[in-house]
Amino acid sequence: MKRVYPDKEFCIGCHLCEVACITAHSESKDVVIAYTQERREKGITSCKKVFEKGHTCVAVSCRHCDEPACVAACISGGLHKDPKTGRTVYDREKCVGCWSCLMACPYGAIKRHPVENKIIKCDLCQDREEGPACVAACPNLALKFEER
Amino acid sequence: MKYVIIGNGIASIGAIEGIRQVDKENPIMVIGAENAPAYGRPLISYLLAGKIKADRMALRPTKFYELNNVELKLGTTVAGLDTQKKIITTEKGEEIEYENLLLATGGAPFTPPIPGAEGAGVYNFTNLAHAQELIGTAKDIKRAVVIGGGLIGLKAAEALFDRGVDVTIVELSDRVLSLAFDENAASLAAGRLDEVGLKVRTGVSVKEIQRDAEGYVVGCHLTDGGFLQTEIVVIAIGVVPNYNLAKDANVKVDRGIMVDDHMRTNAEGVYAAGDVAQALDMLAGENRVVPIWPNAYNQGFCAGKNMAGRDTGYSGGLAMNSISFYGLPTISVGTVNPPEDDKNFEVAMKLDEKKKSYRKLVFQNGNLVGYVLVGDIDQAGMFTSFVKFKLPIEAETRAKLMAGEPDALHWPDEFFNETWNPEHTEE
Ligand SMILES: Cc1cc2nc3c(=O)[nH]c(=O)nc-3n(C[C@H](O)[C@H](O)[C@H](O)COP(=O)(O)OP(=O)(O)OC[C@H]3O[C@@H](n4cnc5c(N)ncnc54)[C@H](O)[C@@H]3O)c2cc1C
Ligand code: SF4
Ligand code: SF4
């Protein structure tokens, strides 16, 4: 399956992937409205996390693991592996906000929603035909979406 | 039957998914004593609290069993096992032959002998039927006593309290959640319960349950001489592995069913997984019974793959708990209460009682082996990575961890690249 692979040799820590992620998951799909209004009012949060150490940066998000620790830990059936696409899929309706997945995922890929008892996790922009918005937004080609 | 699974909990689900990774064809039979398809056992407290409806209990979509070619026999208890003839017998006398058998019978509530405990008004809280019973009862009562301040006791207490019942938790040890928590975390949690009005009594236990002439529960006599008026008692002291079936069949049992690193028992073709099993614990380096959800799934998954013929080792379980108390989240992973006199351990703590925030890191010979977070739990997963992958921790990394900022760039370079930017993935 295709996954997003970050390369820390190329990442410049500009956080544009985060902005793109927020926009892609907004209602308006407008970068300004999404980043200012929807982020504040609806708590839209980026699925990406940018780490920095000295001059090195990297932007990570869910790896869609083959044998995901988050799925093993989920007490509600809110996370499962799609046997067809291979993605680790989140079902918001089922989730009870117990944070077991957030604890179990050793890649730090799960965040708490800031206002609701729900999680935020990368869905590989499943509804976006062009593929993940973060990859398209990266100015330095530090994110690749491909089969490996 | 090529695959037979006894028990229909999360270990069983893990096993079905494990088998189907390898063998998409041969039918699987699952025999479960309960009447429902596999449900989220921890969700029974959400159901009792009224936070979710019964239709959200199921763990997998309705079609799951059909799609996976699983024959599901619900409401059926297995009463006998013959490991020589490779036959199990149900309570109704039906005999089923197996090639590969998984014992995933989970745990049974532990109930110490308390005078007065026999009879109406005394409950356990480990399955859906218990939750449904308590939902019915909660309408008609004012007060409840919950015996046991562990995970299940606290969850039962919280849920009953949410139904408008006046609840007192009675815990024998000096704090709640004594296994998963240390004193600081336990006192923050207890403080939160106290704020909302849930009563916690530690250092005492129930000596006798008092009944009136008609046999109704009226209260509990405590070991300190006190008396608590109540109409019901929930005994939630813990669960013990439900291994009698195995033991009677001469399958090797210690505290739980003993399994090797492939989840095999000593009987040919018989595997065990979940709360009933005593399997490898990653940090202890030996077999332990650690009855938690993720271990049950992972053990089931590993057993399933091996049952289907793919040689798969079990890398060992890691103790972990995530529990929230009325909006105060807590997470504990690995070793959280190291032996006090052992010089190999080092502990770093940061407590802010006002903000109700706490962080404790436990190091052993320089490695992170456990942590507790209360309040600010958002970095939990990254902390888990250092424990789970046993990553080396240099001075700079240690400073980051102590500051509450675990970071993937502090992983060893090679490991980082293999994980995040590999040239090829395994498939
Ligand atoms: C209220 C509550 C809250 C919890 N919260 C958490 C939590 O937040 N996090 C966490 O990690 N863990 C939690 N746990 C523990 C967790 O639920 C267990 O670790 C997990 O359910 C174990 O799964 P299992 O498949 O091994 O066994 P079980 O879920 O116990 O399933 C075993 C099944 O086998 C059936 N069975 C037994 N004997 C037979 C037989 N002879 N024939 C046929 N069927 C049989 C039983 O009826 C049962 O349905 C909680 C438990 C409870 C009760
Ligand atoms: S959330 Fe974490 S464990 Fe789950 S698939 Fe993504 S990276 Fe893997
Ligand atoms: S927070 Fe939601 S998705 Fe995560 S483990 Fe709990 S129920 Fe599952």
XYZ file of C-alpha atoms and ligand atoms in Angstrom:
644
model
C 0.000 0.000 0.000
C 1.020 3.623 -0.389
C 2.166 5.367 2.760
C 3.565 8.776 3.644
C 7.324 8.637 4.267
C 9.014 11.649 5.883
C 12.661 12.397 5.177
C 14.451 14.344 7.885
C 17.284 15.260 5.529
C 14.865 17.422 3.565
C 12.409 18.709 6.180
C 12.900 22.382 7.015
C 10.329 22.505 9.807
C 8.065 25.022 8.111
C 4.831 23.424 9.383
C 3.114 23.882 6.008
C 2.075 20.228 6.096
C 0.169 20.957 9.293
C -1.621 23.865 7.705
C -2.489 21.710 4.704
C -3.749 18.933 6.960
C -6.013 21.320 8.833
C -7.357 22.753 5.593
C -7.972 19.320 4.079
C -9.961 18.278 7.143
C -11.950 21.502 7.390
C -15.433 22.173 6.130
C -14.581 25.317 4.217
C -11.419 23.881 2.600
C -10.208 27.456 2.689
C -6.813 27.842 4.287
C -7.550 31.124 6.037
C -10.973 30.188 7.376
C -9.765 26.739 8.351
C -6.659 27.923 10.137
C -8.198 30.848 11.975
C -11.909 30.241 12.475
C -12.470 26.484 12.253
C -9.369 25.663 14.217
C -10.536 27.872 17.046
C -14.243 27.051 16.955
C -14.315 23.390 16.016
C -10.938 22.382 17.328
C -9.654 21.074 14.004
C -6.199 19.728 14.696
C -3.416 18.633 12.409
C -2.684 14.907 12.267
C 0.981 15.714 11.820
C 3.527 16.346 14.499
C 6.728 18.240 13.738
C 9.779 17.334 15.795
C 12.855 19.535 15.944
C 16.312 18.790 17.249
C 18.930 21.408 16.521
C 18.761 21.933 12.789
C 17.030 18.638 12.111
C 13.274 18.510 11.691
C 10.756 15.906 10.715
C 6.982 15.783 10.282
C 5.389 12.491 11.252
C 1.882 11.056 11.321
C 0.218 7.643 11.478
C 2.300 4.955 9.730
C -0.704 2.721 9.039
C 1.260 -0.147 10.561
C 0.775 -3.717 9.375
C 0.139 -4.869 12.938
C -0.924 -1.701 14.719
C -0.640 -1.337 18.485
C -3.540 1.119 18.446
C -5.964 -1.466 17.059
C -4.888 -4.037 19.655
C -5.518 -1.490 22.405
C -8.850 -0.095 21.216
C -11.618 -1.180 23.577
C -14.521 -0.084 21.415
C -13.816 -1.290 17.888
C -13.163 2.334 16.989
C -9.927 1.450 15.237
C -9.514 -1.347 12.772
C -7.446 -2.441 9.818
C -9.227 -2.244 6.481
C -8.435 -5.630 4.924
C -8.803 -4.211 1.413
C -6.834 -0.964 1.570
C -4.493 -1.840 4.451
C -5.240 1.454 6.139
C -5.749 1.808 9.870
C -9.250 3.239 9.946
C -10.855 5.304 12.684
C -14.588 5.139 13.340
C -15.492 8.278 15.214
C -18.967 7.031 16.134
C -17.631 4.018 17.998
C -14.849 5.824 19.864
C -15.441 6.493 23.568
C -12.334 8.610 24.152
C -10.520 6.256 26.523
C -7.040 7.219 25.198
C -5.861 3.610 25.166
C -4.691 4.002 21.585
C -2.864 7.220 22.379
C -0.969 5.349 25.096
C -0.268 2.262 23.000
C 0.862 3.798 19.701
C 4.651 4.032 20.050
C 4.852 6.471 17.163
C 3.025 9.268 18.940
C 0.610 9.353 16.014
C -2.590 9.860 17.989
C -3.743 13.158 19.458
C -6.706 14.107 21.606
C -9.350 16.270 20.024
C -9.138 19.582 21.894
C -12.846 19.852 22.661
C -14.468 16.472 22.115
C -13.791 13.081 23.649
C -12.436 11.835 20.330
C -9.056 11.283 18.767
C -7.273 12.795 15.795
C -5.412 10.435 13.510
C -4.195 10.553 9.917
C -6.663 9.026 7.435
C -4.314 9.495 4.458
C -6.863 12.033 3.196
C -9.083 9.169 2.117
C -11.669 11.461 0.551
C -9.148 13.533 -1.338
C -8.618 12.233 -4.836
C -5.175 13.766 -5.252
C -3.880 11.936 -2.160
C -2.568 13.327 1.130
C -2.616 17.126 1.358
C 0.539 17.281 3.480
C 2.580 15.630 0.744
C 1.312 18.086 -1.865
C 2.002 21.052 0.388
C 5.597 20.268 1.326
C 7.811 22.819 -0.448
C 10.936 20.712 -0.119
C 9.667 17.241 -1.099
C 10.364 15.936 2.386
C 7.173 13.878 2.341
C 6.687 11.084 -0.177
C 3.503 9.132 -0.770
C 4.436 5.838 -2.364
C 4.656 2.042 -2.225
C 7.804 0.695 -0.670
C -12.747 -28.779 12.771
C -9.406 -27.219 11.861
C -9.717 -24.292 14.292
C -11.773 -24.196 17.476
C -11.722 -21.237 19.867
C -13.277 -21.431 23.326
C -14.321 -17.990 24.532
C -15.554 -15.040 22.563
C -13.718 -12.040 23.991
C -10.963 -9.885 22.524
C -8.372 -12.686 22.604
C -10.748 -14.664 20.420
C -11.138 -11.758 17.987
C -7.349 -11.424 17.854
C -7.061 -15.124 17.068
C -9.619 -14.972 14.252
C -7.760 -12.040 12.707
C -4.438 -13.823 13.208
C -5.643 -17.035 11.580
C -7.082 -15.101 8.646
C -3.734 -13.427 7.975
C -2.420 -16.854 7.079
C -5.352 -19.086 6.188
C -8.296 -17.495 4.417
C -10.197 -20.712 3.881
C -10.557 -23.306 6.584
C -13.572 -22.695 8.809
C -13.188 -21.488 12.379
C -15.563 -22.395 15.180
C -15.960 -20.045 18.136
C -17.812 -21.227 21.226
C -18.838 -18.570 23.728
C -20.717 -18.906 26.988
C -22.176 -15.413 26.739
C -25.040 -14.665 24.407
C -23.622 -11.646 22.590
C -21.036 -11.516 19.793
C -17.726 -10.171 21.068
C -18.197 -6.817 22.753
C -15.940 -4.267 24.381
C -15.801 -5.628 27.912
C -14.454 -2.327 29.308
C -17.478 -0.659 27.703
C -19.834 -2.196 30.256
C -19.042 0.710 32.565
C -19.908 3.189 29.798
C -23.172 1.301 29.273
C -23.993 1.260 32.983
C -23.168 4.962 33.207
C -25.595 5.660 30.361
C -22.821 7.122 28.186
C -23.418 4.700 25.329
C -26.326 2.560 24.154
C -26.300 -1.217 23.841
C -25.948 -1.008 20.048
C -22.423 0.367 20.425
C -21.071 -2.559 22.416
C -20.139 -4.852 19.519
C -16.427 -4.836 18.680
C -16.697 -5.754 15.039
C -19.368 -5.200 12.385
C -22.273 -7.706 12.319
C -20.920 -9.325 9.156
C -17.505 -9.966 10.701
C -18.098 -13.620 11.537
C -19.693 -14.431 8.222
C -16.989 -12.662 6.221
C -14.337 -14.581 8.100
C -16.094 -17.916 7.739
C -16.573 -18.291 11.478
C -19.248 -20.540 12.908
C -20.360 -18.897 16.123
C -21.927 -20.967 18.865
C -23.143 -18.530 21.484
C -24.739 -19.300 24.825
C -22.708 -22.494 24.834
C -20.315 -23.485 27.593
C -17.566 -26.017 27.046
C -17.533 -28.460 29.923
C -14.864 -30.975 28.990
C -11.572 -31.251 27.149
C -9.766 -34.413 26.109
C -6.332 -33.509 24.809
C -5.524 -37.110 23.837
C -8.555 -37.633 21.619
C -8.587 -33.932 20.700
C -12.253 -33.530 21.539
C -14.153 -30.926 23.516
C -17.580 -31.511 25.013
C -20.197 -28.841 25.571
C -22.440 -28.643 28.584
C -25.240 -30.095 26.499
C -23.114 -33.090 25.614
C -22.163 -32.173 22.069
C -18.704 -33.403 21.073
C -16.481 -31.384 18.762
C -13.190 -32.580 17.342
C -10.398 -30.091 16.883
C -7.059 -29.945 15.173
C -6.016 -26.643 16.746
C -7.696 -25.391 19.900
C -7.417 -21.970 21.542
C -8.368 -21.549 25.178
C -9.480 -17.926 25.454
C -11.740 -18.280 28.450
C -10.661 -15.049 30.121
C -11.027 -14.301 33.799
C -13.630 -14.937 36.446
C -14.447 -12.456 39.200
C -12.561 -13.223 42.382
C -14.938 -13.368 45.339
C -13.457 -13.970 48.762
C -15.751 -15.580 51.310
C -17.568 -12.713 53.021
C -20.359 -13.691 55.435
C -23.669 -12.548 53.992
C -22.403 -12.400 50.407
C -24.630 -15.279 49.265
C -27.981 -14.133 47.956
C -29.705 -11.215 46.275
C -28.283 -7.699 46.274
C -24.640 -8.725 45.819
C -23.151 -8.312 42.362
C -20.043 -8.700 40.263
C -19.138 -6.400 37.419
C -17.316 -8.182 34.669
C -19.804 -8.839 31.888
C -22.711 -7.458 29.915
C -25.295 -9.366 31.935
C -23.945 -7.812 35.151
C -24.199 -4.344 33.642
C -27.768 -4.934 32.469
C -28.752 -6.270 35.870
C -27.259 -3.235 37.592
C -29.001 -0.845 35.193
C -32.277 -2.393 36.343
C -31.326 -2.243 40.009
C -29.881 1.278 40.002
C -33.337 2.798 39.443
C -34.629 1.419 42.737
C -31.760 2.073 45.095
C -30.179 5.023 46.868
C -26.902 3.587 48.014
C -24.241 1.133 46.920
C -21.002 -0.145 48.365
C -18.283 -1.225 45.958
C -15.657 -3.538 47.413
C -12.337 -3.042 45.651
C -10.634 0.127 44.484
C -8.913 -1.336 41.448
C -9.795 -0.584 37.853
C -13.043 -2.577 37.782
C -14.232 -1.332 41.180
C -13.628 2.309 40.303
C -15.346 1.902 36.949
C -18.373 0.230 38.566
C -18.523 2.930 41.226
C -18.281 5.762 38.739
C -20.987 4.269 36.532
C -23.420 3.706 39.402
C -22.726 7.209 40.642
C -23.607 8.538 37.188
C -26.953 6.730 37.559
C -27.630 8.815 40.659
C -26.594 6.254 43.243
C -24.706 7.338 46.368
C -21.557 5.179 46.166
C -18.845 4.308 48.662
C -15.727 2.443 47.535
C -14.057 0.286 50.159
C -10.422 -0.571 49.455
C -8.254 -2.690 51.699
C -4.890 -1.224 50.721
C -3.864 2.313 51.534
C -4.769 3.735 48.127
C -6.862 3.135 45.031
C -5.341 1.468 41.981
C -2.396 0.242 43.989
C -1.132 -1.969 41.168
C -1.030 0.471 38.289
C -0.445 3.659 40.252
C 1.879 5.131 42.817
C 0.764 7.273 45.744
C 0.835 10.626 43.965
C -1.237 9.468 41.021
C -3.656 7.595 43.252
C -4.188 10.611 45.450
C -4.854 12.875 42.460
C -7.388 10.339 41.173
C -9.003 9.900 44.579
C -9.119 13.674 44.935
C -11.022 13.956 41.681
C -13.522 11.301 42.784
C -13.946 13.101 46.079
C -14.621 16.400 44.289
C -17.538 14.935 42.376
C -18.913 13.264 45.485
C -17.801 9.672 45.242
C -16.633 8.385 48.603
C -13.450 6.379 48.892
C -12.527 4.541 52.094
C -9.033 3.069 52.069
C -7.322 0.825 54.594
C -10.537 -0.997 55.482
C -12.521 -3.889 54.125
C -15.954 -5.394 54.494
C -16.149 -7.980 57.277
C -19.761 -8.951 56.840
C -22.738 -8.052 54.713
C -25.769 -7.456 56.917
C -29.206 -8.610 55.760
C -32.615 -7.977 57.281
C -35.178 -10.630 58.223
C -36.388 -10.909 54.612
C -32.865 -11.326 53.346
C -32.409 -7.869 51.799
C -28.990 -6.270 52.094
C -29.053 -3.393 54.600
C -25.388 -2.613 55.089
C -21.773 -3.608 55.486
C -19.793 -4.111 58.666
C -16.259 -2.845 58.185
C -13.035 -4.174 59.662
C -12.510 -0.902 61.546
C -15.802 -1.407 63.364
C -17.728 1.023 61.146
C -21.003 0.315 59.401
C -22.108 1.504 55.960
C -25.804 1.489 55.118
C -26.441 0.214 51.625
C -28.947 -1.656 49.500
C -26.485 -3.367 47.198
C -22.878 -4.496 47.259
C -20.684 -4.846 44.191
C -17.718 -7.126 44.725
C -14.969 -6.030 42.351
C -11.767 -7.225 43.915
C -10.273 -8.520 40.726
C -10.362 -11.325 38.235
C -8.589 -14.658 38.322
C -7.761 -16.757 35.274
C -10.663 -18.979 34.318
C -8.548 -22.101 33.842
C -10.496 -24.990 35.359
C -11.320 -26.539 32.002
C -7.608 -26.667 31.179
C -6.509 -27.796 34.601
C -8.989 -30.669 34.682
C -7.582 -31.799 31.346
C -4.021 -31.802 32.726
C -2.966 -28.778 30.717
C -0.140 -27.168 32.671
C -1.362 -24.360 34.880
C 0.497 -22.101 37.283
C -1.275 -18.802 38.040
C -2.749 -19.007 34.583
C -2.396 -21.446 31.733
C 1.323 -21.718 30.964
C 2.235 -20.961 27.376
C 5.525 -20.873 25.500
C 6.713 -18.080 23.208
C 4.295 -19.295 20.523
C 1.299 -19.307 22.898
C 1.346 -23.116 22.935
C 0.386 -25.006 26.066
C 1.994 -28.331 26.943
C -0.831 -30.189 25.145
C -0.347 -30.799 21.439
C -2.439 -28.472 19.280
C -3.733 -26.538 22.296
C -2.985 -22.821 22.664
C -4.034 -20.234 25.239
C -4.329 -16.433 25.111
C -5.726 -13.480 27.042
C -6.678 -13.117 30.695
C -6.517 -16.880 31.188
C -2.922 -17.199 30.021
C 0.370 -16.789 31.788
C 2.548 -15.495 28.996
C 5.837 -13.674 28.596
C 5.996 -10.198 30.097
C 8.489 -8.061 28.217
C 9.960 -6.221 31.195
C 9.870 -9.062 33.714
C 11.431 -11.450 31.209
C 9.262 -14.243 32.583
C 5.689 -15.462 32.266
C 3.073 -13.466 34.164
C -0.674 -13.085 34.213
C -1.274 -9.482 33.143
C -4.996 -9.283 32.451
C -5.288 -6.291 30.165
C -6.973 -5.723 26.845
C -3.992 -5.100 24.506
C -2.174 -8.190 25.796
C -5.276 -10.306 25.214
C -5.587 -9.130 21.612
C -1.880 -9.516 20.852
C -1.668 -12.972 22.400
C -4.748 -14.075 20.503
C -3.300 -12.695 17.276
C 0.002 -14.488 17.827
C -1.740 -17.747 18.746
C -3.940 -17.485 15.658
C -0.999 -17.135 13.292
C 0.756 -20.100 14.876
C -2.409 -22.202 14.772
C -2.574 -21.526 11.052
C 1.006 -22.652 10.634
C 3.014 -19.450 10.476
C 5.877 -19.647 12.926
C 5.395 -16.463 14.992
C 7.101 -15.632 18.265
C 5.449 -13.554 20.977
C 7.549 -10.530 21.846
C 5.997 -10.222 25.296
C 3.282 -8.099 26.844
C 3.701 -4.643 28.311
C 1.492 -3.619 31.233
C -0.453 -0.465 30.392
C -3.565 1.270 31.645
C -5.403 4.372 30.550
C -8.180 5.504 32.856
C -9.987 8.812 33.159
C -11.708 10.052 36.277
C -14.362 12.609 35.431
C -12.199 14.364 32.888
C -8.889 13.738 34.666
C -6.949 11.402 32.359
C -4.266 9.063 33.663
C -1.901 6.671 31.931
C 0.541 4.209 33.400
C 2.877 1.954 31.453
C 5.445 -0.649 32.477
C 7.164 -0.629 35.856
C 5.745 2.201 37.945
C 6.571 1.092 41.476
C 10.168 -0.178 41.379
C 11.555 -1.925 44.459
C 12.726 0.834 46.802
C 16.077 -0.576 47.790
C 17.176 -1.556 44.279
C 19.965 0.764 43.135
C 19.457 -0.110 39.465
C 16.303 1.933 39.391
C 16.053 5.687 39.240
C 12.858 7.680 39.481
C 12.129 11.212 38.286
C 8.896 12.869 39.392
C 7.167 16.142 38.717
C 3.988 16.875 40.620
C 1.781 19.932 40.372
C -1.144 19.421 42.722
C -2.882 22.640 41.737
C -2.901 21.811 38.057
C -3.589 18.159 38.873
C -0.677 17.192 36.748
C 1.900 14.544 37.435
C 4.674 12.820 35.585
C 6.803 9.992 36.848
C 9.536 8.315 34.863
C 11.180 5.098 35.975
C 14.615 4.194 34.640
C 16.394 0.892 35.082
C 20.096 0.707 34.239
C 19.641 3.803 32.131
C 16.612 2.584 30.141
C 13.110 3.921 30.525
C 11.057 1.018 31.899
C 7.871 2.735 32.952
C 6.001 5.964 33.434
C 2.879 7.521 34.919
C 1.117 10.555 33.509
C -1.806 12.368 35.106
C -3.506 15.322 33.471
C -1.176 16.030 30.588
C -1.122 12.683 28.801
C -0.552 13.833 25.246
C 3.046 12.622 24.960
C 2.234 9.133 26.257
C 2.808 7.317 22.963
C 6.304 8.720 22.515
C 7.184 7.736 26.091
C 5.856 4.267 25.283
C 8.272 4.025 22.359
C 11.292 4.335 24.644
C 9.939 1.597 26.937
C 8.692 -0.757 24.253
C 11.687 -0.544 21.932
C 14.182 -0.374 24.839
C 15.887 2.587 23.198
C 19.208 3.824 24.579
C 18.920 7.088 26.483
C 21.752 9.565 26.424
C 22.014 12.694 28.552
C 20.304 14.968 26.044
C 17.477 12.487 25.475
C 17.044 12.062 29.182
C 16.711 15.797 29.653
C 14.006 15.879 26.983
C 12.126 13.025 28.611
C 12.364 14.698 32.016
C 11.015 17.899 30.498
C 8.019 15.947 29.242
C 9.071 16.222 25.617
C 9.903 12.773 24.324
C 10.818 13.073 20.699
C 11.298 10.711 17.758
C 14.455 12.570 16.714
C 16.026 11.252 19.910
C 15.644 7.713 18.702
C 18.867 6.159 17.382
C 19.336 7.342 13.804
C 19.237 3.938 12.191
C 16.107 2.931 14.053
C 14.502 6.219 13.125
C 15.142 5.712 9.433
C 14.061 2.076 9.443
C 10.817 3.107 11.075
C 9.904 6.279 9.267
C 11.781 6.239 6.025
C 12.708 2.661 5.097
C 13.835 1.733 1.636
C 11.469 -1.212 1.545
C 8.723 -2.374 3.850
C 8.393 -6.053 4.671
C 5.551 -6.900 2.323
C -15.376 -3.277 33.817
C -14.075 -3.634 33.183
C -13.271 -2.634 32.649
C -12.063 -2.934 32.045
N -11.327 -1.915 31.528
C -10.147 -2.189 30.932
C -9.370 -1.145 30.349
O -9.749 0.031 30.353
N -8.178 -1.462 29.783
C -7.719 -2.757 29.748
O -6.631 -3.002 29.241
N -8.438 -3.770 30.277
C -9.640 -3.514 30.865
N -10.368 -4.552 31.394
C -9.830 -5.925 31.266
C -10.160 -6.482 29.885
O -11.532 -6.381 29.667
C -9.679 -7.925 29.757
O -8.283 -7.941 29.852
C -10.099 -8.580 28.439
O -11.470 -8.530 28.269
C -9.608 -10.021 28.367
O -10.058 -10.621 27.177
P -10.142 -12.183 26.996
O -10.601 -12.393 25.597
O -8.898 -12.813 27.447
O -11.248 -12.703 28.028
P -12.739 -12.273 28.293
O -13.037 -10.938 27.751
O -12.972 -12.507 29.739
O -13.590 -13.313 27.439
C -13.646 -14.671 27.754
C -14.957 -15.227 27.286
O -14.918 -16.636 27.376
C -16.150 -17.117 27.839
N -15.949 -18.433 28.440
C -15.290 -18.718 29.585
N -15.299 -20.045 29.822
C -15.970 -20.615 28.801
C -16.323 -21.959 28.492
N -15.947 -22.973 29.260
N -17.041 -22.188 27.371
C -17.401 -21.170 26.561
N -17.092 -19.873 26.816
C -16.387 -19.604 27.919
C -16.595 -16.066 28.812
O -17.981 -16.114 29.008
C -16.134 -14.787 28.121
O -17.124 -14.271 27.288
C -11.604 -4.273 31.993
C -12.399 -5.298 32.522
C -13.624 -4.990 33.104
C -14.468 -6.095 33.645
S -1.895 5.088 15.146
Fe 0.177 4.387 15.634
S -0.009 2.160 15.981
Fe -1.867 2.838 14.914
S -1.426 2.453 12.754
Fe -0.896 4.611 13.185
S 1.275 4.584 13.711
Fe 0.564 2.452 13.813
S -9.797 6.625 22.323
Fe -11.342 5.844 20.885
S -10.185 4.954 19.170
Fe -8.748 5.236 20.905
S -8.762 3.260 21.987
Fe -10.308 4.541 23.000
S -12.208 4.041 21.937
Fe -10.561 3.279 20.623
